[in-house]
JSON list of C-alpha atoms in Angstrom, two decimals:
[
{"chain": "A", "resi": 2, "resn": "UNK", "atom": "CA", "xyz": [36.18, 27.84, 97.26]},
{"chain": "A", "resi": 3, "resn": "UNK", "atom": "CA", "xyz": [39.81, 28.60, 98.05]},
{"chain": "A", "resi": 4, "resn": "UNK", "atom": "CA", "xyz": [41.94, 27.34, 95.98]},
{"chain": "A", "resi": 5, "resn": "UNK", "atom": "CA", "xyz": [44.91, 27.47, 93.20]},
{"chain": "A", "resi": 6, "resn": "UNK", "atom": "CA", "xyz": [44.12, 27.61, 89.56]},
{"chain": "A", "resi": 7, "resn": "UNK", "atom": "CA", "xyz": [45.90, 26.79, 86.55]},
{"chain": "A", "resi": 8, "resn": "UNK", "atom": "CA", "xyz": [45.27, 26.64, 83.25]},
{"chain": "A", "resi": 9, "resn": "UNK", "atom": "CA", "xyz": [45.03, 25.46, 80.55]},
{"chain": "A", "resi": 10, "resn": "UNK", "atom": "CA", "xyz": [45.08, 22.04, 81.58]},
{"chain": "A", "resi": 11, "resn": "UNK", "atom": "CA", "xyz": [47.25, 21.18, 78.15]},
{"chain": "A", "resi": 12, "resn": "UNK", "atom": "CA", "xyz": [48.99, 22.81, 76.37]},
{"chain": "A", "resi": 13, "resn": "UNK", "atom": "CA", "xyz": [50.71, 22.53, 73.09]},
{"chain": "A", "resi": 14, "resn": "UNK", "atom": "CA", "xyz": [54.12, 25.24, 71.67]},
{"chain": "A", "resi": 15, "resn": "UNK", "atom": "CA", "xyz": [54.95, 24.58, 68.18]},
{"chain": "A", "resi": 16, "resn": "UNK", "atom": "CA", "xyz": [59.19, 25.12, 67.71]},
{"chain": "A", "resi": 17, "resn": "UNK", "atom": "CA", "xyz": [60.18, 29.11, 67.65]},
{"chain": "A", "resi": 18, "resn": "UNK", "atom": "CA", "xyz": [56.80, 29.58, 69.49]},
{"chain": "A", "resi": 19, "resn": "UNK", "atom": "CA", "xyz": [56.40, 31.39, 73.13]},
{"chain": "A", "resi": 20, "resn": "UNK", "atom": "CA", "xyz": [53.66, 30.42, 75.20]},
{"chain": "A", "resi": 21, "resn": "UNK", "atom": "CA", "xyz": [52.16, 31.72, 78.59]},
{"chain": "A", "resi": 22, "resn": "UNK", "atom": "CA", "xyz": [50.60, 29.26, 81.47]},
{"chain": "A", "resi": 23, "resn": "UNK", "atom": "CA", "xyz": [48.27, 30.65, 83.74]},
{"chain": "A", "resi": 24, "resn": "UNK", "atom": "CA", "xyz": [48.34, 30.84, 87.99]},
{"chain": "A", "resi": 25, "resn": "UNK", "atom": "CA", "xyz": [45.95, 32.08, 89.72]},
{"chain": "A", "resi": 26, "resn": "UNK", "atom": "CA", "xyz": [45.30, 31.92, 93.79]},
{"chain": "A", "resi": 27, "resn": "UNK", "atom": "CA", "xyz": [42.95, 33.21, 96.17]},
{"chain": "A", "resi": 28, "resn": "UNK", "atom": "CA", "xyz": [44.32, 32.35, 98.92]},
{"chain": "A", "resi": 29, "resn": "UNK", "atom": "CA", "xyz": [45.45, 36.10, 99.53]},
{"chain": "A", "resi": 30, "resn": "UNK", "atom": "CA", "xyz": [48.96, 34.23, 100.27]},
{"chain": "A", "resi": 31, "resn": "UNK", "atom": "CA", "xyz": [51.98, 36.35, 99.82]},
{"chain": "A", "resi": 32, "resn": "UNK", "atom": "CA", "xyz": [54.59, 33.95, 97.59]},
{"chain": "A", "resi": 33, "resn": "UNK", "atom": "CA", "xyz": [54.39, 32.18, 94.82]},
{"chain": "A", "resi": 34, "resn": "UNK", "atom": "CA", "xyz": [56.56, 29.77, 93.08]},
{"chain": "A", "resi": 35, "resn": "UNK", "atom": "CA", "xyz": [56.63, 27.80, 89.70]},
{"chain": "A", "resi": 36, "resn": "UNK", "atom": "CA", "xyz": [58.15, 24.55, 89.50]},
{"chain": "A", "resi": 37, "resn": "UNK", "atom": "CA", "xyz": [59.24, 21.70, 86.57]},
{"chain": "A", "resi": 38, "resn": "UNK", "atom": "CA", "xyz": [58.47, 17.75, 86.86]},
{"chain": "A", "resi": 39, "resn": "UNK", "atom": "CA", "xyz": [59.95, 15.91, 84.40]},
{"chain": "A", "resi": 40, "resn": "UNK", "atom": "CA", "xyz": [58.93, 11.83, 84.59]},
{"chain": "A", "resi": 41, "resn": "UNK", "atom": "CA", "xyz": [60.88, 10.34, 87.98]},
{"chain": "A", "resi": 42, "resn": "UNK", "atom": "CA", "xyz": [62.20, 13.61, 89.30]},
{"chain": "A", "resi": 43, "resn": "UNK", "atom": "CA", "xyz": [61.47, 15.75, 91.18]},
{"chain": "A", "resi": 44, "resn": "UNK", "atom": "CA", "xyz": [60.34, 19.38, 91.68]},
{"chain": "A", "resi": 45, "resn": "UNK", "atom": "CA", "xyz": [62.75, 21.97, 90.45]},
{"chain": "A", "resi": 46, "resn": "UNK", "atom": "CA", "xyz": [62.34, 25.77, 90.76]},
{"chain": "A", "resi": 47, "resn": "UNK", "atom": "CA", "xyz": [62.14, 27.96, 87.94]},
{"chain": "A", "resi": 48, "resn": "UNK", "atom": "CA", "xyz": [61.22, 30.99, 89.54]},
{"chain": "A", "resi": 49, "resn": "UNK", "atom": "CA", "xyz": [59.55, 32.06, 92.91]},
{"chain": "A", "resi": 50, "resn": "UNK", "atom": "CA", "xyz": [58.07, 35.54, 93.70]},
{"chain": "A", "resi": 51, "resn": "UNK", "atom": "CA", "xyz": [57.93, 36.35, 97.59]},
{"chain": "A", "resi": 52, "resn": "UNK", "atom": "CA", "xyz": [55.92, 39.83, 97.04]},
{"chain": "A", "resi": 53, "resn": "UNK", "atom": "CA", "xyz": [53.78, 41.67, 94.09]},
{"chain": "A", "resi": 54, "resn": "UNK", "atom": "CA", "xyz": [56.57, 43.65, 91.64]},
{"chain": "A", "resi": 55, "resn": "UNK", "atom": "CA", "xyz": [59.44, 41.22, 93.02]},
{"chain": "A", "resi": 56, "resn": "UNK", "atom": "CA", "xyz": [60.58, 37.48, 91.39]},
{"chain": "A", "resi": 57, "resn": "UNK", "atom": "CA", "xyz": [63.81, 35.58, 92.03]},
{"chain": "A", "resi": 58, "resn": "UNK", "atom": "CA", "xyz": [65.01, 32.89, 89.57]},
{"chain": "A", "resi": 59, "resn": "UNK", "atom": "CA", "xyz": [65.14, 29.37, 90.93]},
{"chain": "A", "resi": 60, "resn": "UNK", "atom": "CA", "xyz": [67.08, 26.25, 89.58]},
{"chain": "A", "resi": 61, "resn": "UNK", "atom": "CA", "xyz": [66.36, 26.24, 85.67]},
{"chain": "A", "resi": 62, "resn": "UNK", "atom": "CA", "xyz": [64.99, 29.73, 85.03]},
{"chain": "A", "resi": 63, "resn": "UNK", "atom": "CA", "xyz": [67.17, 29.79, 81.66]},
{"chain": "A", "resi": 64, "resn": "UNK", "atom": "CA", "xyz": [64.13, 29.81, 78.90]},
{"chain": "A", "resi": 65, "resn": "UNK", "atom": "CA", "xyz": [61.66, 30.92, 81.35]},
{"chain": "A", "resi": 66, "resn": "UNK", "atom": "CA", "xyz": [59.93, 34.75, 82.19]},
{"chain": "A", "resi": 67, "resn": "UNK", "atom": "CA", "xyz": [57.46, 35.76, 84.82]},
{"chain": "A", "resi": 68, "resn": "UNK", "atom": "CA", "xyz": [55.72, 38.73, 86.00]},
{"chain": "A", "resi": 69, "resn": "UNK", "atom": "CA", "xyz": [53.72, 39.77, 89.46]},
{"chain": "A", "resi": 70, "resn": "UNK", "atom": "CA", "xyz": [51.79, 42.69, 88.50]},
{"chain": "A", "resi": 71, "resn": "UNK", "atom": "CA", "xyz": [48.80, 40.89, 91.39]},
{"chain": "A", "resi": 72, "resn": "UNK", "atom": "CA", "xyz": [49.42, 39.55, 94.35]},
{"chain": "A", "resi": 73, "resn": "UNK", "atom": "CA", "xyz": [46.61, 36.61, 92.92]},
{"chain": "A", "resi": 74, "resn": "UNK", "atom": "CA", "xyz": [48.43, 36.41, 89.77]},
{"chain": "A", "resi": 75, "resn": "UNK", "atom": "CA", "xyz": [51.82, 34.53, 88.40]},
{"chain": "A", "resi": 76, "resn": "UNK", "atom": "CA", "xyz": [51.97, 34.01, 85.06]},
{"chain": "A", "resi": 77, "resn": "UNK", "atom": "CA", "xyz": [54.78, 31.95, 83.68]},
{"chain": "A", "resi": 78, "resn": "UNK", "atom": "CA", "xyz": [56.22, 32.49, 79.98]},
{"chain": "A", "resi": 79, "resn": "UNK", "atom": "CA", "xyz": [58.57, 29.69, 78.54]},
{"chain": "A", "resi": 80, "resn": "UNK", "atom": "CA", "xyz": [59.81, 31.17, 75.25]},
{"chain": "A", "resi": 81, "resn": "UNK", "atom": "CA", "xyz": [61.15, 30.03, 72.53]},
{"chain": "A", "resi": 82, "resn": "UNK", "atom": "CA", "xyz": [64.80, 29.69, 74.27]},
{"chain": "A", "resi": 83, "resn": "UNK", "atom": "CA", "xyz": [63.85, 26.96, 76.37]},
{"chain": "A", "resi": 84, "resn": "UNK", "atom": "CA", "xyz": [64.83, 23.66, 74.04]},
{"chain": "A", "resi": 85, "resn": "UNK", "atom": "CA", "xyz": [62.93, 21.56, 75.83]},
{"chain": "A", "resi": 86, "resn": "UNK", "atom": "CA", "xyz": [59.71, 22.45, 77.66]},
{"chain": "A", "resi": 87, "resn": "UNK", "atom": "CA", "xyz": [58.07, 18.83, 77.48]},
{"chain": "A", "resi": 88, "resn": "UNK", "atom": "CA", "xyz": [56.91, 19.00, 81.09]},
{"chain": "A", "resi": 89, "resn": "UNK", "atom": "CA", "xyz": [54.52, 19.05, 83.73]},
{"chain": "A", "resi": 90, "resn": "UNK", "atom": "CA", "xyz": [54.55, 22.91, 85.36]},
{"chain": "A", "resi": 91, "resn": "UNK", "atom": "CA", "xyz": [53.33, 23.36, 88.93]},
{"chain": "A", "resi": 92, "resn": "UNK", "atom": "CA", "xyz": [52.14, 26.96, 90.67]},
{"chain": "A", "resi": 93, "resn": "UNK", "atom": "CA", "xyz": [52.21, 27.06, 94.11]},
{"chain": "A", "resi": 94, "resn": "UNK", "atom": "CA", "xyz": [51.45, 29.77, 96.71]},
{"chain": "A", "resi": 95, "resn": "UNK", "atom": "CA", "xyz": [51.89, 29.72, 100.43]},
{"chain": "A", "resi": 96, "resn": "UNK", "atom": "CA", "xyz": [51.60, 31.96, 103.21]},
{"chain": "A", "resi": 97, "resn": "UNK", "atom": "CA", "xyz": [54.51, 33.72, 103.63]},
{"chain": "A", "resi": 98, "resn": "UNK", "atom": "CA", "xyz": [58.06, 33.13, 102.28]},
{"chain": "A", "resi": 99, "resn": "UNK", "atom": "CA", "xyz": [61.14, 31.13, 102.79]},
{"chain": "A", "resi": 100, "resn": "UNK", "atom": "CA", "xyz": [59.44, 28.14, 101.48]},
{"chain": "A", "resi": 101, "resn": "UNK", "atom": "CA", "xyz": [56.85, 27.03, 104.07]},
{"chain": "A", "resi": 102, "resn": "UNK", "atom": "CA", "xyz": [53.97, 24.96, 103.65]},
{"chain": "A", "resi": 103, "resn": "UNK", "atom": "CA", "xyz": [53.48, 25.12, 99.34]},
{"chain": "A", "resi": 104, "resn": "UNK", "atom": "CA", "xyz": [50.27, 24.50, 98.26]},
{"chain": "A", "resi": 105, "resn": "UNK", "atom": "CA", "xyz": [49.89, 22.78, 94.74]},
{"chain": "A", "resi": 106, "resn": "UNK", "atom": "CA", "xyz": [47.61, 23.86, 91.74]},
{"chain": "A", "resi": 107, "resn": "UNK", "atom": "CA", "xyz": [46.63, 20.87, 89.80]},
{"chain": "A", "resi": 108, "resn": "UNK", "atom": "CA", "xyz": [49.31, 21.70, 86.80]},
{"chain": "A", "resi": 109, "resn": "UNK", "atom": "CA", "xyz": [49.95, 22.43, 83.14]},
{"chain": "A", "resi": 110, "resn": "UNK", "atom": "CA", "xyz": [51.04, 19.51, 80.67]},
{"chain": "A", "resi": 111, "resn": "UNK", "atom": "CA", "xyz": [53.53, 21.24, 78.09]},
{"chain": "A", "resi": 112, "resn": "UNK", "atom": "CA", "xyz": [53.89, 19.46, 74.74]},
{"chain": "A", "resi": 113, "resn": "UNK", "atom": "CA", "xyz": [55.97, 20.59, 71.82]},
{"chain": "A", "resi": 114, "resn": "UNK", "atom": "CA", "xyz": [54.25, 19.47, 68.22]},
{"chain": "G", "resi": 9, "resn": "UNK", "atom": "CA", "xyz": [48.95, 18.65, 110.74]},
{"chain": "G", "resi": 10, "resn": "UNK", "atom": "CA", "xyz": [51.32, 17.47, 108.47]},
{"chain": "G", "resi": 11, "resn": "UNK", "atom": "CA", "xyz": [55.00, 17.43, 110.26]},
{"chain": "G", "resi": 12, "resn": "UNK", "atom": "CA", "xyz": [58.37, 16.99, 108.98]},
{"chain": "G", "resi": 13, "resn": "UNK", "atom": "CA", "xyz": [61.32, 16.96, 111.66]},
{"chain": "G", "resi": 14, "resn": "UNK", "atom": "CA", "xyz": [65.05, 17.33, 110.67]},
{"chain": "G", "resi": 15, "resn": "UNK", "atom": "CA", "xyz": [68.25, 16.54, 113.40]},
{"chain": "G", "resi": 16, "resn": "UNK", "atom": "CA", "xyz": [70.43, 17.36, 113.44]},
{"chain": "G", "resi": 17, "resn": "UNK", "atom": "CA", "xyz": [69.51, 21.26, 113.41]},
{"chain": "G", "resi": 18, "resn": "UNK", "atom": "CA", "xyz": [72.83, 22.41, 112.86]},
{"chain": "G", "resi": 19, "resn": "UNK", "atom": "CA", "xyz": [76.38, 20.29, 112.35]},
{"chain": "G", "resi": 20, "resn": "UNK", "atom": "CA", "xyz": [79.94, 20.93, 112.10]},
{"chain": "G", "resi": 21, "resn": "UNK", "atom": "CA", "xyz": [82.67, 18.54, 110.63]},
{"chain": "G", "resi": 22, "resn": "UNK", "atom": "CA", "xyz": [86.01, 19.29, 108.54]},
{"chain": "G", "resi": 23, "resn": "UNK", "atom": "CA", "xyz": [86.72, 18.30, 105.20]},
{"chain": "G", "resi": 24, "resn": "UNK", "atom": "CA", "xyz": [86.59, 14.59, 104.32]},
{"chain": "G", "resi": 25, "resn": "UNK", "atom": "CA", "xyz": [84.61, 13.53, 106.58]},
{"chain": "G", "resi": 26, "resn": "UNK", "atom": "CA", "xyz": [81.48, 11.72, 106.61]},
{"chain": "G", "resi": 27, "resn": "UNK", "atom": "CA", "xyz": [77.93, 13.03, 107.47]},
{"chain": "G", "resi": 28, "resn": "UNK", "atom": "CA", "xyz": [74.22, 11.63, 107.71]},
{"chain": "G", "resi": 29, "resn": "UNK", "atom": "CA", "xyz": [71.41, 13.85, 107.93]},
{"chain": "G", "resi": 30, "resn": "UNK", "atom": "CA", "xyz": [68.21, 12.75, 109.32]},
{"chain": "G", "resi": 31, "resn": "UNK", "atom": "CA", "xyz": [64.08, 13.47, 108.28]},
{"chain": "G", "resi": 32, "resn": "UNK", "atom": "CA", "xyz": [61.31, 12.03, 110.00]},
{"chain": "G", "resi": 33, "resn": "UNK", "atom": "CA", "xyz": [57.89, 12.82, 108.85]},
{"chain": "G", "resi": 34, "resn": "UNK", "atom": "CA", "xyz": [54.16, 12.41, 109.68]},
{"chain": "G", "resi": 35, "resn": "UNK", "atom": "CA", "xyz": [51.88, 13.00, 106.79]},
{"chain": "G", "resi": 36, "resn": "UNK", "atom": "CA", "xyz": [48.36, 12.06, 105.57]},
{"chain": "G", "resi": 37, "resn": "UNK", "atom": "CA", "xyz": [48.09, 10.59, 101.65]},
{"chain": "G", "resi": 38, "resn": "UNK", "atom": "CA", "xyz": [52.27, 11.10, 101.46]},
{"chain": "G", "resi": 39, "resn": "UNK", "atom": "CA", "xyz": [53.24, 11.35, 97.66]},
{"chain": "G", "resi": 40, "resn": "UNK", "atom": "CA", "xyz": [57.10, 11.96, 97.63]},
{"chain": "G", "resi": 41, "resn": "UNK", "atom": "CA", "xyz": [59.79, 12.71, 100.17]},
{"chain": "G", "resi": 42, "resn": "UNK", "atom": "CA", "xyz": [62.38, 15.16, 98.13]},
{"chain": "G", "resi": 43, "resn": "UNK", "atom": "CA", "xyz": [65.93, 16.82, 99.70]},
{"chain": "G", "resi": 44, "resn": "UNK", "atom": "CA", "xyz": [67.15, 19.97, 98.87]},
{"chain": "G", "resi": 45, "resn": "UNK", "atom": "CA", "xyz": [70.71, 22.54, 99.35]},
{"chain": "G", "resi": 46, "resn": "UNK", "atom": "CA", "xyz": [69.89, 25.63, 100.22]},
{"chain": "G", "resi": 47, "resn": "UNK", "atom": "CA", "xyz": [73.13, 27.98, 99.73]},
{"chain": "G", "resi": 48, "resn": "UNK", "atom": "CA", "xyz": [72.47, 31.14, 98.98]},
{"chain": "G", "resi": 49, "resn": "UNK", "atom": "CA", "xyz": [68.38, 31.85, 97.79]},
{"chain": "G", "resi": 50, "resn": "UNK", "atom": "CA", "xyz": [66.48, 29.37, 96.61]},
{"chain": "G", "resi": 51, "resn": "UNK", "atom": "CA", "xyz": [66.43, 25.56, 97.69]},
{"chain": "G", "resi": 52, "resn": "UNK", "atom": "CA", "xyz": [68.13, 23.00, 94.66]},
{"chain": "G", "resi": 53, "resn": "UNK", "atom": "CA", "xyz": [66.71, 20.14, 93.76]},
{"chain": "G", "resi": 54, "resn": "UNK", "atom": "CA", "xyz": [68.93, 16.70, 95.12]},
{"chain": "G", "resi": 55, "resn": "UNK", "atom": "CA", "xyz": [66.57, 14.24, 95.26]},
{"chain": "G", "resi": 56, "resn": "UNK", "atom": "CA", "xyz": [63.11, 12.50, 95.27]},
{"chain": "G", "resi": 57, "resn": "UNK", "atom": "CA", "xyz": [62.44, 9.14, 97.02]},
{"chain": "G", "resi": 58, "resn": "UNK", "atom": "CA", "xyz": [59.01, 7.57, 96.33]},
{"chain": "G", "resi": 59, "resn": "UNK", "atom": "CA", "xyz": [60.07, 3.83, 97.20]},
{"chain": "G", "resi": 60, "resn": "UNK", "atom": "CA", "xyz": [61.17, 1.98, 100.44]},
{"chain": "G", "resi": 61, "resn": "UNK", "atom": "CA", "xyz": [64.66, 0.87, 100.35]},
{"chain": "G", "resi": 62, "resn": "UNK", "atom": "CA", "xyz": [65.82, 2.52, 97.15]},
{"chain": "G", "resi": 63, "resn": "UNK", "atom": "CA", "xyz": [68.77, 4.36, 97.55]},
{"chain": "G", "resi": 64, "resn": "UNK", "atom": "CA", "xyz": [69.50, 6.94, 95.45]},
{"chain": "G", "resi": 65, "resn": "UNK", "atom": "CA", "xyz": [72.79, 8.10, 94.02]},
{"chain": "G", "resi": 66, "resn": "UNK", "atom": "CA", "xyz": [74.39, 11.33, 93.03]},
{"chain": "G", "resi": 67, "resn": "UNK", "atom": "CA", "xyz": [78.17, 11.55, 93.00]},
{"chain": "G", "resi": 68, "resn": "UNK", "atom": "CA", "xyz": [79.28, 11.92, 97.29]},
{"chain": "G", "resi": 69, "resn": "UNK", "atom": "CA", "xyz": [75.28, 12.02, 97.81]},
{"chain": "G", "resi": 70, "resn": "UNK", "atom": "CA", "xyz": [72.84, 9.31, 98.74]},
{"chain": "G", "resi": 71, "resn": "UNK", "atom": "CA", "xyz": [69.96, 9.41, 100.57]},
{"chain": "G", "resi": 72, "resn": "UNK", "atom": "CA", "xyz": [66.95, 6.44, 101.40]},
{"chain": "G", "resi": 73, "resn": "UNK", "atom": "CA", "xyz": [63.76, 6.18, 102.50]},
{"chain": "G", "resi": 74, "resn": "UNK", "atom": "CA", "xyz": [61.79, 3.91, 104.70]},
{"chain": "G", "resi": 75, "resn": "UNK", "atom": "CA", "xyz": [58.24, 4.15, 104.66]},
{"chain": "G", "resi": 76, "resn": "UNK", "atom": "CA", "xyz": [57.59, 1.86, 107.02]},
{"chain": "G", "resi": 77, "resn": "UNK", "atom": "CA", "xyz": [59.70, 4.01, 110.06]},
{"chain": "G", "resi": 78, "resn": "UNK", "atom": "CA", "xyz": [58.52, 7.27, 107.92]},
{"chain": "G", "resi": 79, "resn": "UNK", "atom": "CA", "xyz": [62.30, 8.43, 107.63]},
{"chain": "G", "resi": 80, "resn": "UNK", "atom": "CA", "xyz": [64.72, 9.57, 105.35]},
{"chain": "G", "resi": 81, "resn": "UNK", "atom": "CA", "xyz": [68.56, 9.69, 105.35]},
{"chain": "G", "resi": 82, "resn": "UNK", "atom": "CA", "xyz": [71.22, 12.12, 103.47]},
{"chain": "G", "resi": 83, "resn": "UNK", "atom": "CA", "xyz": [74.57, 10.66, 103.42]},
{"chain": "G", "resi": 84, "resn": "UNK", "atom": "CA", "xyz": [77.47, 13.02, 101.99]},
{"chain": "G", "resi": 85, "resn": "UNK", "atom": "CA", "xyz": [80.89, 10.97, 102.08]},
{"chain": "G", "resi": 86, "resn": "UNK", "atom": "CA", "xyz": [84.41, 12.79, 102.19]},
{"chain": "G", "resi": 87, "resn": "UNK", "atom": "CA", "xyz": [82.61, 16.18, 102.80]},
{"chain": "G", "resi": 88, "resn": "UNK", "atom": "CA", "xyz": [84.27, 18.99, 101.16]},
{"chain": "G", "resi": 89, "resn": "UNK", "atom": "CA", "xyz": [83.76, 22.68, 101.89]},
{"chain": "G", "resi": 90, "resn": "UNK", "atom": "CA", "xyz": [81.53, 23.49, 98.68]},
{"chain": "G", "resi": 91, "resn": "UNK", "atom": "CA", "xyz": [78.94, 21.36, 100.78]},
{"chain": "G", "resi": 92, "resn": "UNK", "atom": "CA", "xyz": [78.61, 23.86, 103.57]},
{"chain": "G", "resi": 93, "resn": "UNK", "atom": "CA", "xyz": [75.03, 24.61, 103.24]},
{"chain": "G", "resi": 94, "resn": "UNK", "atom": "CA", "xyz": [71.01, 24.50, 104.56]},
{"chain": "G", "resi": 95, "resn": "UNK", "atom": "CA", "xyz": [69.71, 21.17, 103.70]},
{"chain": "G", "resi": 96, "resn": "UNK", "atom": "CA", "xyz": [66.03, 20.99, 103.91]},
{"chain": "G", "resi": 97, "resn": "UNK", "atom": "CA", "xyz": [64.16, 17.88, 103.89]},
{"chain": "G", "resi": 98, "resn": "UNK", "atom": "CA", "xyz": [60.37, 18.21, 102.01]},
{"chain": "G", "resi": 99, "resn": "UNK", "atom": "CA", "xyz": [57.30, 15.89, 101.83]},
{"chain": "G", "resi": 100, "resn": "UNK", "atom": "CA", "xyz": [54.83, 16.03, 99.22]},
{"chain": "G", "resi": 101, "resn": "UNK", "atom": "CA", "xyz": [51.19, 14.98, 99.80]},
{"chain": "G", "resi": 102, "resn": "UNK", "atom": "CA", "xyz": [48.20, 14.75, 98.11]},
{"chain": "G", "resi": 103, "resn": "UNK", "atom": "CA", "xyz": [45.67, 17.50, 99.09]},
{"chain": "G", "resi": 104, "resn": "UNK", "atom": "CA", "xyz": [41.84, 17.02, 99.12]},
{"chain": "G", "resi": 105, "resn": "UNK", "atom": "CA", "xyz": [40.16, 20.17, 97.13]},
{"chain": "G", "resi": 106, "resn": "UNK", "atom": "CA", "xyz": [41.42, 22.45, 94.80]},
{"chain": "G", "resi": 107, "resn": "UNK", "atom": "CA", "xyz": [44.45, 21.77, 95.63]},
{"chain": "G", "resi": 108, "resn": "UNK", "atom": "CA", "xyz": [47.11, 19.07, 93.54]},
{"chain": "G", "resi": 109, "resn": "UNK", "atom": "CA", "xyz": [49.19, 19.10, 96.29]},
{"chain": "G", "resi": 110, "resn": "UNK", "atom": "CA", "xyz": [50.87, 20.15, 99.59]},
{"chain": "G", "resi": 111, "resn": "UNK", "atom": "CA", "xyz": [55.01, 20.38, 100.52]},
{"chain": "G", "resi": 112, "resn": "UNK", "atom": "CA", "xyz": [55.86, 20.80, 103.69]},
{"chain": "G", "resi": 113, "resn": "UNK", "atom": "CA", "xyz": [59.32, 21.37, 104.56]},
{"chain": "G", "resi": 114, "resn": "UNK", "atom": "CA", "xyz": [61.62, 20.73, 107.54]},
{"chain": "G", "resi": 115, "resn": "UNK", "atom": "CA", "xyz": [63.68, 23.45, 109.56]},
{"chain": "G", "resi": 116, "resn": "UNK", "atom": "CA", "xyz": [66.95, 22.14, 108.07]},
{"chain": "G", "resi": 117, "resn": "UNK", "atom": "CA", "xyz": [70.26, 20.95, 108.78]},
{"chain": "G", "resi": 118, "resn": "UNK", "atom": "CA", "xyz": [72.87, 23.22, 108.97]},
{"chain": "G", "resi": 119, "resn": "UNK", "atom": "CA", "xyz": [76.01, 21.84, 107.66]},
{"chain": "G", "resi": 120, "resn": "UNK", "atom": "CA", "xyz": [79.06, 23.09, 107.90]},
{"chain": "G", "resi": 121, "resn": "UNK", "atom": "CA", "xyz": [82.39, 22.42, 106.63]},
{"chain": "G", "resi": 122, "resn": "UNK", "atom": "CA", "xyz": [86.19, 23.44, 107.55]},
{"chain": "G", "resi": 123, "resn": "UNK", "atom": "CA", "xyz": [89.33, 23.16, 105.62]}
]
C-alpha cells in the first residue's frame, strides 16, 4: 500500500529532553513538509524540504531540526528549545513542490510530562 | 478531483483601500478551508474556517465561509503596502487509506499594493 507513515503514534518529552518523530512515504514524491495543529487552528509550517539534502524553515521552525538524508525519509527533531511542543505534528509529501496537492500522514500527539 | 478556484488571479489597488478575495471549492469529505500569505517562500498561516457563517478576525483581516455555496471570502480593509503578496486559498479533506488527509490549494490571488 502507498501511503505516509508516522510514528510513534504518541509521544511523550520530559522538560530539557529532545525527541525525534518519524515520516516516512512511499509515494516516491519529491517534497515534504512538517506542520503544527494546536486545538482550533490551523496548520502551520515548521519546515518543508522540496528535494533530498535541501530543507527550508516554515512559520515556527524556532525549536525545531530536520534532516533529508532519503528522499522517503523526514525526520523531525523538536529539542529542548521549543517551550512548548504540546501538539499534534503532521508529515506530508506531495508530488512536486510549491505546495500542491499535500497528502496527510495520520500524525504524532506530543505531550510534555 | 478535488478543486479549489481562486478570482481574482491577480489584483491591483493603492493603499487604503479595500479588497475581497474570493475561493470556491469542490471537495469530497471537506475537513477545513484555511488562507494563507505567501511573500517570499513558504505560505503563513491566516486562517482556518470549519463553520458556516463564522467570521473570523485578525486585525485588517477577516475572512468567512459558507458551506452551503462552498465559498470563502478574504476581506483586507485600508490595504497597506506590507500586504502586497500571494494569497492562496487551501481545503483540507479527509482521505480514505493511509492517508490522514489531503490539502489542495488554489492558484492564488495576487495582490498588490501602491503607495
Amino acid at each position: 500500500d502507498g501511503g505516509i507513515t508516522q510514528s510513534p503514534k504518541y509521544l511523550f518529552r520530559k522538560e530539557g529532553q529532545n525527541v525525534t518523530l518519524s515520516c516516512e512515504q512511499n509515494l516516491n514524491h519529491d517534497a515534504m513538509y512538517w506542520y503544527r495543529q494546536d486545538p482550533g487552528q490551523g496548520l502551520r509550517l515548521i519546515y518543508y524540504s522540496q528535494i533530498v539534502n535541501d530543507f527550508q524553515k516554515g512559520d515556527i521552525a524556532e525549536g525545531y531540526s530536520v534532516s533529508r538524508e532519503k528522499k522517503e525519509s523526514f525526520p523531525l527533531t523538536v529539542t529542548s528549545a521549543q517551550k512548548n511542543p504540546t501538539a499534534f505534528y503532521l508529515c506530508a509529501s506531495s508530488i512536486g513542490g510549491g505546495f500542491k496537492t499535500q497528502y496527510f500522514g495520520p500524525g504524532t500527539r506530543l505531550l510534555v510530562l | 478531483e478535488d478543486k479549489v478556484v481562486q478570482s481574482p488571479l491577480s489584483l491591483v489597488v493603492h493603499e487604503g483601500d479595500t479588497v475581497t478575495l474570493n475561493c470556491s471549492y469542490e471537495v469530497t469529505n471537506f475537513r477545513s478551508l484555511l488562507w494563507y500569505k505567501q511573500e517570499k517562500k513558504a505560505p503563513t498561516f491566516l486562517f482556518m474556517l470549519t463553520s458556516s457563517g463564522i467570521e473570523k478576525k485578525s486585525g485588517r483581516l477577516s475572512s468567512i465561509l459558507d458551506k452551503k455555496e462552498l465559498f470563502s471570502i478574504l476581506n483586507i480593509t485600508a490595504t497597506q503596502t506590507g500586504d502586497s503578496a500571494i494569497y492562496l486559498c487551501a481545503v483540507e479533506a479527509s482521505a480514505g487509506g493511509t492517508s490522514y488527509g489531503k490539502l489542495t490549494f488554489g492558484q492564488g490571488t495576487i495582490l498588490t499594493v501602491h503607495p
